[in-house]
Amino acid sequence: MFDLFGTKLASRLLLGTAQYPSPAILAEAVKASGTSMVTVSLRREMAGGRGGEQFWSLIRSLGVRVLPNTAGCHSVKEAVTTAKMAREVFGTSWIKLEVIGNHDTLQPDVFGLVEAARILCEDGFSVFPYTTDDLVVAERLLEAGCKVLMPWCAPIGSALGPVNIMALRSLRGHFSDVPLIVDAGLGRPSHAAIVMELGFDAVLLNTAVAKAADPVGMARAFSKAVDADREAYGSGLLEPRDVAVPSTPTIGRAVFS
Ligand SMILES: CC(=O)[C@@H](O)[C@H](O)COP(=O)(O)O
């Protein structure tokens, strides 16, 4: 069980809902993933007119928690306004906060992110900030009132996997009591396995499942990797070493005369 703001989530895999080949495949992938929470972009779906309404009813029918996000927002004002609209539409004060700072890398504007996070936390939101793996930014977000952090492991949609393991390990080491969810850049189940073995609490991903040849199979594969490597982390992984250590006993050798 994964505890977030006093809410218990059965799965440590969070799933995005964009870019699936069809609504039916999205629904099947969500089921196969066993996820307890999906994220939806308020701006993208509201722009969809009637299609948007159908999308909302599909999401509601999945029976999982919804984490609205501010994807597509490039300023503090846009992000704060979108978060407030999401609170009304979904009846939740949980918000995945994105303030994009660069068009090419889609990396967060960390200055705007901290400012928007402060405004929303003061307004009673539970803010899930999509951030970089920068330690100082993480400290500022916590000071702003965030109780959970969502660092990227690589740019959104890149499928590169964890490109800076040292930074991720450092975040985990510094914030042992803060729920840490890797968000964005995961391309394969083995990438999710790596971050779960580092002790991250959960992962959020979208593109790797939605754009797979078989999104349903890939959702299931990610789910297994997340579960397996959370259990591995909790079971005490061996530290690698440079020297050989015999794994069979060296006493009681047979004596030949
Ligand atoms: C779905 C969502 O919120 C994305 O912004 C998220 O960051 C996922 O990234 P990937 O598509 O790289 O998994």
PDB file of C-alpha atoms and ligand atoms in Angstrom:
ATOM      1  CA  MET A   1       0.000   0.000   0.000  1.00  0.00           C
ATOM      2  CA  PHE A   2       1.167   3.478  -0.859  1.00  0.00           C
ATOM      3  CA  ASP A   3       0.035   6.251   1.462  1.00  0.00           C
ATOM      4  CA  LEU A   4      -0.542   9.686  -0.046  1.00  0.00           C
ATOM      5  CA  PHE A   5      -2.075  12.408   2.107  1.00  0.00           C
ATOM      6  CA  GLY A   6      -3.649   9.707   4.261  1.00  0.00           C
ATOM      7  CA  THR A   7      -5.153   7.962   1.220  1.00  0.00           C
ATOM      8  CA  LYS A   8      -4.046   4.385   0.607  1.00  0.00           C
ATOM      9  CA  LEU A   9      -3.328   3.488  -3.009  1.00  0.00           C
ATOM     10  CA  ALA A  10      -2.996  -0.203  -3.855  1.00  0.00           C
ATOM     11  CA  SER A  11      -0.616   0.379  -6.763  1.00  0.00           C
ATOM     12  CA  ARG A  12       2.647   2.307  -7.062  1.00  0.00           C
ATOM     13  CA  LEU A  13       2.165   2.730 -10.799  1.00  0.00           C
ATOM     14  CA  LEU A  14       0.403   5.935 -11.856  1.00  0.00           C
ATOM     15  CA  LEU A  15      -0.684   6.222 -15.469  1.00  0.00           C
ATOM     16  CA  GLY A  16      -1.225   9.064 -17.908  1.00  0.00           C
ATOM     17  CA  THR A  17      -4.287   8.947 -20.163  1.00  0.00           C
ATOM     18  CA  ALA A  18      -3.110  10.683 -23.358  1.00  0.00           C
ATOM     19  CA  GLN A  19      -2.123   9.389 -26.790  1.00  0.00           C
ATOM     20  CA  TYR A  20      -3.712   5.919 -26.667  1.00  0.00           C
ATOM     21  CA  PRO A  21      -4.784   4.455 -30.005  1.00  0.00           C
ATOM     22  CA  SER A  22      -8.414   4.385 -28.832  1.00  0.00           C
ATOM     23  CA  PRO A  23     -10.529   4.953 -25.697  1.00  0.00           C
ATOM     24  CA  ALA A  24     -11.144   1.191 -25.478  1.00  0.00           C
ATOM     25  CA  ILE A  25      -7.410   0.469 -25.420  1.00  0.00           C
ATOM     26  CA  LEU A  26      -6.900   3.170 -22.798  1.00  0.00           C
ATOM     27  CA  ALA A  27      -9.523   1.502 -20.607  1.00  0.00           C
ATOM     28  CA  GLU A  28      -7.960  -1.948 -21.076  1.00  0.00           C
ATOM     29  CA  ALA A  29      -4.470  -0.627 -20.361  1.00  0.00           C
ATOM     30  CA  VAL A  30      -5.635   1.052 -17.168  1.00  0.00           C
ATOM     31  CA  LYS A  31      -7.182  -2.235 -16.017  1.00  0.00           C
ATOM     32  CA  ALA A  32      -4.121  -4.277 -16.954  1.00  0.00           C
ATOM     33  CA  SER A  33      -1.824  -1.863 -15.124  1.00  0.00           C
ATOM     34  CA  GLY A  34      -3.710  -2.318 -11.854  1.00  0.00           C
ATOM     35  CA  THR A  35      -3.214   1.396 -11.259  1.00  0.00           C
ATOM     36  CA  SER A  36      -5.155   3.175  -8.528  1.00  0.00           C
ATOM     37  CA  MET A  37      -4.710   6.642  -9.994  1.00  0.00           C
ATOM     38  CA  VAL A  38      -4.599   8.167 -13.465  1.00  0.00           C
ATOM     39  CA  THR A  39      -3.666  11.682 -14.407  1.00  0.00           C
ATOM     40  CA  VAL A  40      -5.692  13.728 -16.885  1.00  0.00           C
ATOM     41  CA  SER A  41      -4.956  17.026 -18.554  1.00  0.00           C
ATOM     42  CA  LEU A  42      -7.764  19.474 -17.984  1.00  0.00           C
ATOM     43  CA  ARG A  43      -6.670  21.828 -20.755  1.00  0.00           C
ATOM     44  CA  ARG A  44      -6.242  19.177 -23.405  1.00  0.00           C
ATOM     45  CA  GLU A  45      -9.545  17.504 -22.753  1.00  0.00           C
ATOM     46  CA  MET A  46     -11.582  20.672 -22.312  1.00  0.00           C
ATOM     47  CA  ALA A  47     -10.376  21.781 -25.718  1.00  0.00           C
ATOM     48  CA  GLY A  48     -11.916  18.601 -27.133  1.00  0.00           C
ATOM     49  CA  GLY A  49     -15.603  19.684 -27.070  1.00  0.00           C
ATOM     50  CA  ARG A  50     -17.995  16.701 -27.232  1.00  0.00           C
ATOM     51  CA  GLY A  51     -15.073  14.278 -27.425  1.00  0.00           C
ATOM     52  CA  GLY A  52     -13.973  15.796 -24.127  1.00  0.00           C
ATOM     53  CA  GLU A  53     -17.279  14.875 -22.459  1.00  0.00           C
ATOM     54  CA  GLN A  54     -16.995  11.280 -23.664  1.00  0.00           C
ATOM     55  CA  PHE A  55     -13.453  11.156 -22.356  1.00  0.00           C
ATOM     56  CA  TRP A  56     -14.574  12.303 -18.883  1.00  0.00           C
ATOM     57  CA  SER A  57     -17.251   9.655 -18.659  1.00  0.00           C
ATOM     58  CA  LEU A  58     -14.777   6.981 -19.750  1.00  0.00           C
ATOM     59  CA  ILE A  59     -12.335   8.081 -17.049  1.00  0.00           C
ATOM     60  CA  ARG A  60     -15.080   8.087 -14.415  1.00  0.00           C
ATOM     61  CA  SER A  61     -16.128   4.578 -15.448  1.00  0.00           C
ATOM     62  CA  LEU A  62     -12.646   3.222 -14.710  1.00  0.00           C
ATOM     63  CA  GLY A  63     -13.196   3.426 -10.971  1.00  0.00           C
ATOM     64  CA  VAL A  64      -9.742   4.808 -10.230  1.00  0.00           C
ATOM     65  CA  ARG A  65      -8.739   8.019  -8.542  1.00  0.00           C
ATOM     66  CA  VAL A  66      -8.150  10.984 -10.867  1.00  0.00           C
ATOM     67  CA  LEU A  67      -5.179  13.277 -10.479  1.00  0.00           C
ATOM     68  CA  PRO A  68      -5.867  16.288 -12.713  1.00  0.00           C
ATOM     69  CA  ASN A  69      -2.807  17.982 -14.171  1.00  0.00           C
ATOM     70  CA  THR A  70      -1.919  21.368 -15.586  1.00  0.00           C
ATOM     71  CA  ALA A  71      -0.127  20.006 -18.678  1.00  0.00           C
ATOM     72  CA  GLY A  72       0.296  22.642 -21.357  1.00  0.00           C
ATOM     73  CA  CYS A  73       0.549  25.544 -18.904  1.00  0.00           C
ATOM     74  CA  HIS A  74       3.522  27.833 -19.448  1.00  0.00           C
ATOM     75  CA  SER A  75       2.921  30.472 -16.800  1.00  0.00           C
ATOM     76  CA  VAL A  76       2.078  30.670 -13.112  1.00  0.00           C
ATOM     77  CA  LYS A  77      -1.232  32.344 -13.900  1.00  0.00           C
ATOM     78  CA  GLU A  78      -2.303  29.680 -16.405  1.00  0.00           C
ATOM     79  CA  ALA A  79      -1.318  26.856 -14.061  1.00  0.00           C
ATOM     80  CA  VAL A  80      -3.098  28.334 -11.038  1.00  0.00           C
ATOM     81  CA  THR A  81      -6.270  29.051 -13.030  1.00  0.00           C
ATOM     82  CA  THR A  82      -6.247  25.540 -14.520  1.00  0.00           C
ATOM     83  CA  ALA A  83      -5.755  23.975 -11.077  1.00  0.00           C
ATOM     84  CA  LYS A  84      -8.740  25.902  -9.721  1.00  0.00           C
ATOM     85  CA  MET A  85     -10.896  24.767 -12.639  1.00  0.00           C
ATOM     86  CA  ALA A  86      -9.761  21.171 -12.111  1.00  0.00           C
ATOM     87  CA  ARG A  87     -10.778  21.360  -8.458  1.00  0.00           C
ATOM     88  CA  GLU A  88     -14.306  22.310  -9.508  1.00  0.00           C
ATOM     89  CA  VAL A  89     -14.591  19.800 -12.344  1.00  0.00           C
ATOM     90  CA  PHE A  90     -13.210  16.799 -10.439  1.00  0.00           C
ATOM     91  CA  GLY A  91     -14.079  17.732  -6.880  1.00  0.00           C
ATOM     92  CA  THR A  92     -10.519  17.105  -5.752  1.00  0.00           C
ATOM     93  CA  SER A  93      -7.859  19.387  -4.354  1.00  0.00           C
ATOM     94  CA  TRP A  94      -5.092  17.094  -5.595  1.00  0.00           C
ATOM     95  CA  ILE A  95      -3.264  18.608  -8.558  1.00  0.00           C
ATOM     96  CA  LYS A  96      -0.257  17.542 -10.594  1.00  0.00           C
ATOM     97  CA  LEU A  97       1.356  20.882 -11.190  1.00  0.00           C
ATOM     98  CA  GLU A  98       3.201  21.463 -14.448  1.00  0.00           C
ATOM     99  CA  VAL A  99       4.619  24.837 -15.435  1.00  0.00           C
ATOM    100  CA  ILE A 100       6.583  24.215 -18.620  1.00  0.00           C
ATOM    101  CA  GLY A 101       9.630  26.408 -19.160  1.00  0.00           C
ATOM    102  CA  ASN A 102      11.165  25.201 -22.391  1.00  0.00           C
ATOM    103  CA  HIS A 103       9.457  24.154 -25.632  1.00  0.00           C
ATOM    104  CA  ASP A 104      12.169  21.738 -26.765  1.00  0.00           C
ATOM    105  CA  THR A 105      12.798  19.814 -23.579  1.00  0.00           C
ATOM    106  CA  LEU A 106       9.412  20.436 -21.918  1.00  0.00           C
ATOM    107  CA  GLN A 107      11.389  20.920 -18.751  1.00  0.00           C
ATOM    108  CA  PRO A 108       9.658  22.679 -15.920  1.00  0.00           C
ATOM    109  CA  ASP A 109      10.102  26.388 -15.264  1.00  0.00           C
ATOM    110  CA  VAL A 110      11.248  25.668 -11.734  1.00  0.00           C
ATOM    111  CA  PHE A 111      10.937  29.303 -10.629  1.00  0.00           C
ATOM    112  CA  GLY A 112       7.341  29.511 -11.822  1.00  0.00           C
ATOM    113  CA  LEU A 113       6.701  26.060 -10.394  1.00  0.00           C
ATOM    114  CA  VAL A 114       7.751  27.081  -6.879  1.00  0.00           C
ATOM    115  CA  GLU A 115       5.672  30.258  -7.109  1.00  0.00           C
ATOM    116  CA  ALA A 116       2.573  28.422  -8.358  1.00  0.00           C
ATOM    117  CA  ALA A 117       3.059  25.683  -5.765  1.00  0.00           C
ATOM    118  CA  ARG A 118       3.123  28.253  -2.964  1.00  0.00           C
ATOM    119  CA  ILE A 119      -0.072  29.921  -4.200  1.00  0.00           C
ATOM    120  CA  LEU A 120      -1.900  26.601  -4.541  1.00  0.00           C
ATOM    121  CA  CYS A 121      -0.697  25.138  -1.229  1.00  0.00           C
ATOM    122  CA  GLU A 122      -1.849  28.296   0.556  1.00  0.00           C
ATOM    123  CA  ASP A 123      -5.213  27.818  -1.150  1.00  0.00           C
ATOM    124  CA  GLY A 124      -5.567  24.309   0.306  1.00  0.00           C
ATOM    125  CA  PHE A 125      -4.407  22.213  -2.660  1.00  0.00           C
ATOM    126  CA  SER A 126      -2.344  19.041  -2.292  1.00  0.00           C
ATOM    127  CA  VAL A 127       0.260  19.809  -4.913  1.00  0.00           C
ATOM    128  CA  PHE A 128       2.187  17.135  -6.839  1.00  0.00           C
ATOM    129  CA  PRO A 129       4.880  19.220  -8.545  1.00  0.00           C
ATOM    130  CA  TYR A 130       6.423  17.946 -11.780  1.00  0.00           C
ATOM    131  CA  THR A 131       9.997  19.087 -11.264  1.00  0.00           C
ATOM    132  CA  THR A 132      13.571  18.406 -12.327  1.00  0.00           C
ATOM    133  CA  ASP A 133      15.912  16.283 -10.236  1.00  0.00           C
ATOM    134  CA  ASP A 134      17.502  19.418  -8.694  1.00  0.00           C
ATOM    135  CA  LEU A 135      17.950  19.140  -4.945  1.00  0.00           C
ATOM    136  CA  VAL A 136      17.664  22.846  -4.166  1.00  0.00           C
ATOM    137  CA  VAL A 137      14.476  23.218  -6.181  1.00  0.00           C
ATOM    138  CA  ALA A 138      13.106  20.246  -4.264  1.00  0.00           C
ATOM    139  CA  GLU A 139      13.873  22.031  -0.980  1.00  0.00           C
ATOM    140  CA  ARG A 140      12.097  25.169  -2.205  1.00  0.00           C
ATOM    141  CA  LEU A 141       9.037  23.166  -3.220  1.00  0.00           C
ATOM    142  CA  LEU A 142       8.847  21.602   0.225  1.00  0.00           C
ATOM    143  CA  GLU A 143       9.222  25.047   1.808  1.00  0.00           C
ATOM    144  CA  ALA A 144       6.364  26.212  -0.417  1.00  0.00           C
ATOM    145  CA  GLY A 145       4.129  23.577   1.165  1.00  0.00           C
ATOM    146  CA  CYS A 146       4.427  20.541  -1.128  1.00  0.00           C
ATOM    147  CA  LYS A 147       4.313  17.197   0.688  1.00  0.00           C
ATOM    148  CA  VAL A 148       5.241  15.064  -2.301  1.00  0.00           C
ATOM    149  CA  LEU A 149       7.721  15.558  -5.145  1.00  0.00           C
ATOM    150  CA  MET A 150       7.610  14.356  -8.741  1.00  0.00           C
ATOM    151  CA  PRO A 151      11.056  14.654 -10.289  1.00  0.00           C
ATOM    152  CA  TRP A 152      11.597  13.734 -13.936  1.00  0.00           C
ATOM    153  CA  CYS A 153      14.118  11.096 -14.848  1.00  0.00           C
ATOM    154  CA  ALA A 154      14.345  12.385 -18.444  1.00  0.00           C
ATOM    155  CA  PRO A 155      12.309  14.711 -20.665  1.00  0.00           C
ATOM    156  CA  ILE A 156       8.620  13.891 -21.168  1.00  0.00           C
ATOM    157  CA  GLY A 157       8.099  11.410 -23.982  1.00  0.00           C
ATOM    158  CA  SER A 158      11.834  10.782 -24.476  1.00  0.00           C
ATOM    159  CA  ALA A 159      11.789   7.197 -23.141  1.00  0.00           C
ATOM    160  CA  LEU A 160      15.416   7.700 -22.128  1.00  0.00           C
ATOM    161  CA  GLY A 161      14.998   6.334 -18.625  1.00  0.00           C
ATOM    162  CA  PRO A 162      16.976   7.580 -15.613  1.00  0.00           C
ATOM    163  CA  VAL A 163      19.736   9.723 -17.134  1.00  0.00           C
ATOM    164  CA  ASN A 164      21.055  11.056 -13.815  1.00  0.00           C
ATOM    165  CA  ILE A 165      20.944   8.299 -11.265  1.00  0.00           C
ATOM    166  CA  MET A 166      23.224  10.224  -8.919  1.00  0.00           C
ATOM    167  CA  ALA A 167      20.713  13.087  -8.693  1.00  0.00           C
ATOM    168  CA  LEU A 168      17.816  10.710  -8.085  1.00  0.00           C
ATOM    169  CA  ARG A 169      19.773   8.867  -5.393  1.00  0.00           C
ATOM    170  CA  SER A 170      20.639  12.175  -3.781  1.00  0.00           C
ATOM    171  CA  LEU A 171      16.961  13.229  -3.694  1.00  0.00           C
ATOM    172  CA  ARG A 172      16.014   9.928  -2.072  1.00  0.00           C
ATOM    173  CA  GLY A 173      18.825  10.284   0.459  1.00  0.00           C
ATOM    174  CA  HIS A 174      17.931  13.848   1.415  1.00  0.00           C
ATOM    175  CA  PHE A 175      14.176  13.413   1.647  1.00  0.00           C
ATOM    176  CA  SER A 176      13.709  10.028   3.227  1.00  0.00           C
ATOM    177  CA  ASP A 177      10.266  10.942   4.625  1.00  0.00           C
ATOM    178  CA  VAL A 178       8.849  12.632   1.527  1.00  0.00           C
ATOM    179  CA  PRO A 179       6.919  10.544  -1.017  1.00  0.00           C
ATOM    180  CA  LEU A 180       8.958  10.682  -4.238  1.00  0.00           C
ATOM    181  CA  ILE A 181       7.352   9.747  -7.547  1.00  0.00           C
ATOM    182  CA  VAL A 182       9.414   9.655 -10.721  1.00  0.00           C
ATOM    183  CA  ASP A 183       7.378  11.374 -13.423  1.00  0.00           C
ATOM    184  CA  ALA A 184       8.337  11.473 -17.105  1.00  0.00           C
ATOM    185  CA  GLY A 185      10.976   9.935 -19.297  1.00  0.00           C
ATOM    186  CA  LEU A 186      10.541   6.267 -18.426  1.00  0.00           C
ATOM    187  CA  GLY A 187      10.734   4.132 -21.554  1.00  0.00           C
ATOM    188  CA  ARG A 188      10.863   0.530 -20.376  1.00  0.00           C
ATOM    189  CA  PRO A 189       9.843  -1.587 -17.420  1.00  0.00           C
ATOM    190  CA  SER A 190      13.560  -1.955 -16.581  1.00  0.00           C
ATOM    191  CA  HIS A 191      13.733   1.853 -16.158  1.00  0.00           C
ATOM    192  CA  ALA A 192      10.892   1.705 -13.664  1.00  0.00           C
ATOM    193  CA  ALA A 193      12.709  -1.147 -11.940  1.00  0.00           C
ATOM    194  CA  ILE A 194      15.846   0.976 -11.547  1.00  0.00           C
ATOM    195  CA  VAL A 195      14.044   3.858  -9.857  1.00  0.00           C
ATOM    196  CA  MET A 196      12.007   1.550  -7.612  1.00  0.00           C
ATOM    197  CA  GLU A 197      15.252  -0.117  -6.525  1.00  0.00           C
ATOM    198  CA  LEU A 198      16.592   3.343  -5.640  1.00  0.00           C
ATOM    199  CA  GLY A 199      13.739   3.548  -3.147  1.00  0.00           C
ATOM    200  CA  PHE A 200      11.330   5.788  -5.029  1.00  0.00           C
ATOM    201  CA  ASP A 201       7.774   5.394  -3.815  1.00  0.00           C
ATOM    202  CA  ALA A 202       6.056   5.231  -7.191  1.00  0.00           C
ATOM    203  CA  VAL A 203       6.349   6.066 -10.886  1.00  0.00           C
ATOM    204  CA  LEU A 204       4.081   7.982 -13.236  1.00  0.00           C
ATOM    205  CA  LEU A 205       4.297   7.305 -16.950  1.00  0.00           C
ATOM    206  CA  ASN A 206       2.323   7.748 -20.107  1.00  0.00           C
ATOM    207  CA  THR A 207       4.126   7.587 -23.451  1.00  0.00           C
ATOM    208  CA  ALA A 208       5.872   4.248 -22.947  1.00  0.00           C
ATOM    209  CA  VAL A 209       2.519   2.511 -22.475  1.00  0.00           C
ATOM    210  CA  ALA A 210       0.289   4.578 -24.775  1.00  0.00           C
ATOM    211  CA  LYS A 211       2.709   4.385 -27.713  1.00  0.00           C
ATOM    212  CA  ALA A 212       3.722   0.741 -27.295  1.00  0.00           C
ATOM    213  CA  ALA A 213       2.713  -1.667 -30.050  1.00  0.00           C
ATOM    214  CA  ASP A 214       0.544  -3.368 -27.417  1.00  0.00           C
ATOM    215  CA  PRO A 215      -0.351  -0.810 -24.721  1.00  0.00           C
ATOM    216  CA  VAL A 216      -2.251  -3.386 -22.662  1.00  0.00           C
ATOM    217  CA  GLY A 217       0.699  -5.797 -22.548  1.00  0.00           C
ATOM    218  CA  MET A 218       3.087  -2.952 -21.767  1.00  0.00           C
ATOM    219  CA  ALA A 219       0.882  -1.671 -18.940  1.00  0.00           C
ATOM    220  CA  ARG A 220       0.951  -5.154 -17.411  1.00  0.00           C
ATOM    221  CA  ALA A 221       4.731  -5.389 -17.850  1.00  0.00           C
ATOM    222  CA  PHE A 222       5.303  -2.042 -16.091  1.00  0.00           C
ATOM    223  CA  SER A 223       3.034  -3.118 -13.285  1.00  0.00           C
ATOM    224  CA  LYS A 224       5.059  -6.283 -12.697  1.00  0.00           C
ATOM    225  CA  ALA A 225       8.361  -4.382 -12.778  1.00  0.00           C
ATOM    226  CA  VAL A 226       7.142  -1.802 -10.274  1.00  0.00           C
ATOM    227  CA  ASP A 227       5.840  -4.448  -7.876  1.00  0.00           C
ATOM    228  CA  ALA A 228       8.899  -6.689  -8.223  1.00  0.00           C
ATOM    229  CA  ASP A 229      11.434  -3.969  -7.623  1.00  0.00           C
ATOM    230  CA  ARG A 230       9.546  -2.356  -4.767  1.00  0.00           C
ATOM    231  CA  GLU A 231       9.660  -5.741  -3.099  1.00  0.00           C
ATOM    232  CA  ALA A 232      13.351  -6.099  -3.979  1.00  0.00           C
ATOM    233  CA  TYR A 233      14.066  -2.688  -2.423  1.00  0.00           C
ATOM    234  CA  GLY A 234      12.177  -3.644   0.715  1.00  0.00           C
ATOM    235  CA  SER A 235      14.004  -6.954   0.916  1.00  0.00           C
ATOM    236  CA  GLY A 236      17.467  -5.405   1.221  1.00  0.00           C
ATOM    237  CA  LEU A 237      19.473  -5.386  -2.007  1.00  0.00           C
ATOM    238  CA  LEU A 238      23.130  -6.377  -1.829  1.00  0.00           C
ATOM    239  CA  GLU A 239      25.667  -3.636  -2.454  1.00  0.00           C
ATOM    240  CA  PRO A 240      27.878  -4.518  -5.428  1.00  0.00           C
ATOM    241  CA  ARG A 241      31.564  -5.094  -4.618  1.00  0.00           C
ATOM    242  CA  ASP A 242      34.791  -5.243  -6.568  1.00  0.00           C
ATOM    243  CA  VAL A 243      36.046  -8.553  -5.226  1.00  0.00           C
ATOM    244  CA  ALA A 244      34.801 -12.095  -5.450  1.00  0.00           C
ATOM    245  CA  VAL A 245      33.239 -13.570  -2.334  1.00  0.00           C
ATOM    246  CA  PRO A 246      32.724 -17.337  -2.310  1.00  0.00           C
ATOM    247  CA  SER A 247      29.082 -18.262  -2.220  1.00  0.00           C
ATOM    248  CA  THR A 248      29.785 -21.854  -1.194  1.00  0.00           C
ATOM    249  CA  PRO A 249      31.317 -22.842   2.168  1.00  0.00           C
ATOM    250  CA  THR A 250      35.091 -23.326   2.270  1.00  0.00           C
ATOM    251  CA  ILE A 251      35.132 -25.519   5.371  1.00  0.00           C
ATOM    252  CA  GLY A 252      34.703 -29.278   5.508  1.00  0.00           C
ATOM    253  CA  ARG A 253      36.557 -30.011   2.276  1.00  0.00           C
ATOM    254  CA  ALA A 254      36.778 -33.624   1.138  1.00  0.00           C
ATOM    255  CA  VAL A 255      40.153 -35.249   1.983  1.00  0.00           C
ATOM    256  CA  PHE A 256      41.619 -37.618  -0.541  1.00  0.00           C
ATOM    257  CA  SER A 257      44.377 -39.947   0.623  1.00  0.00           C
TER     258      SER A 257
HETATM  259  C1  LIG B   1       0.948  12.118 -18.428  1.00  0.00           C
HETATM  260  C2  LIG B   1       1.733  13.207 -17.883  1.00  0.00           C
HETATM  261  O1  LIG B   1       1.371  13.821 -16.954  1.00  0.00           O
HETATM  262  C3  LIG B   1       3.027  13.523 -18.518  1.00  0.00           C
HETATM  263  O2  LIG B   1       3.232  14.879 -18.399  1.00  0.00           O
HETATM  264  C4  LIG B   1       4.065  12.777 -17.794  1.00  0.00           C
HETATM  265  O3  LIG B   1       5.075  13.606 -17.462  1.00  0.00           O
HETATM  266  C5  LIG B   1       4.469  11.521 -18.432  1.00  0.00           C
HETATM  267  O4  LIG B   1       5.687  11.504 -19.103  1.00  0.00           O
HETATM  268  P1  LIG B   1       6.026  10.326 -20.117  1.00  0.00           P
HETATM  269  O5  LIG B   1       5.039  10.445 -21.215  1.00  0.00           O
HETATM  270  O6  LIG B   1       7.444  10.549 -20.536  1.00  0.00           O
HETATM  271  O7  LIG B   1       5.856   9.038 -19.371  1.00  0.00           O
END
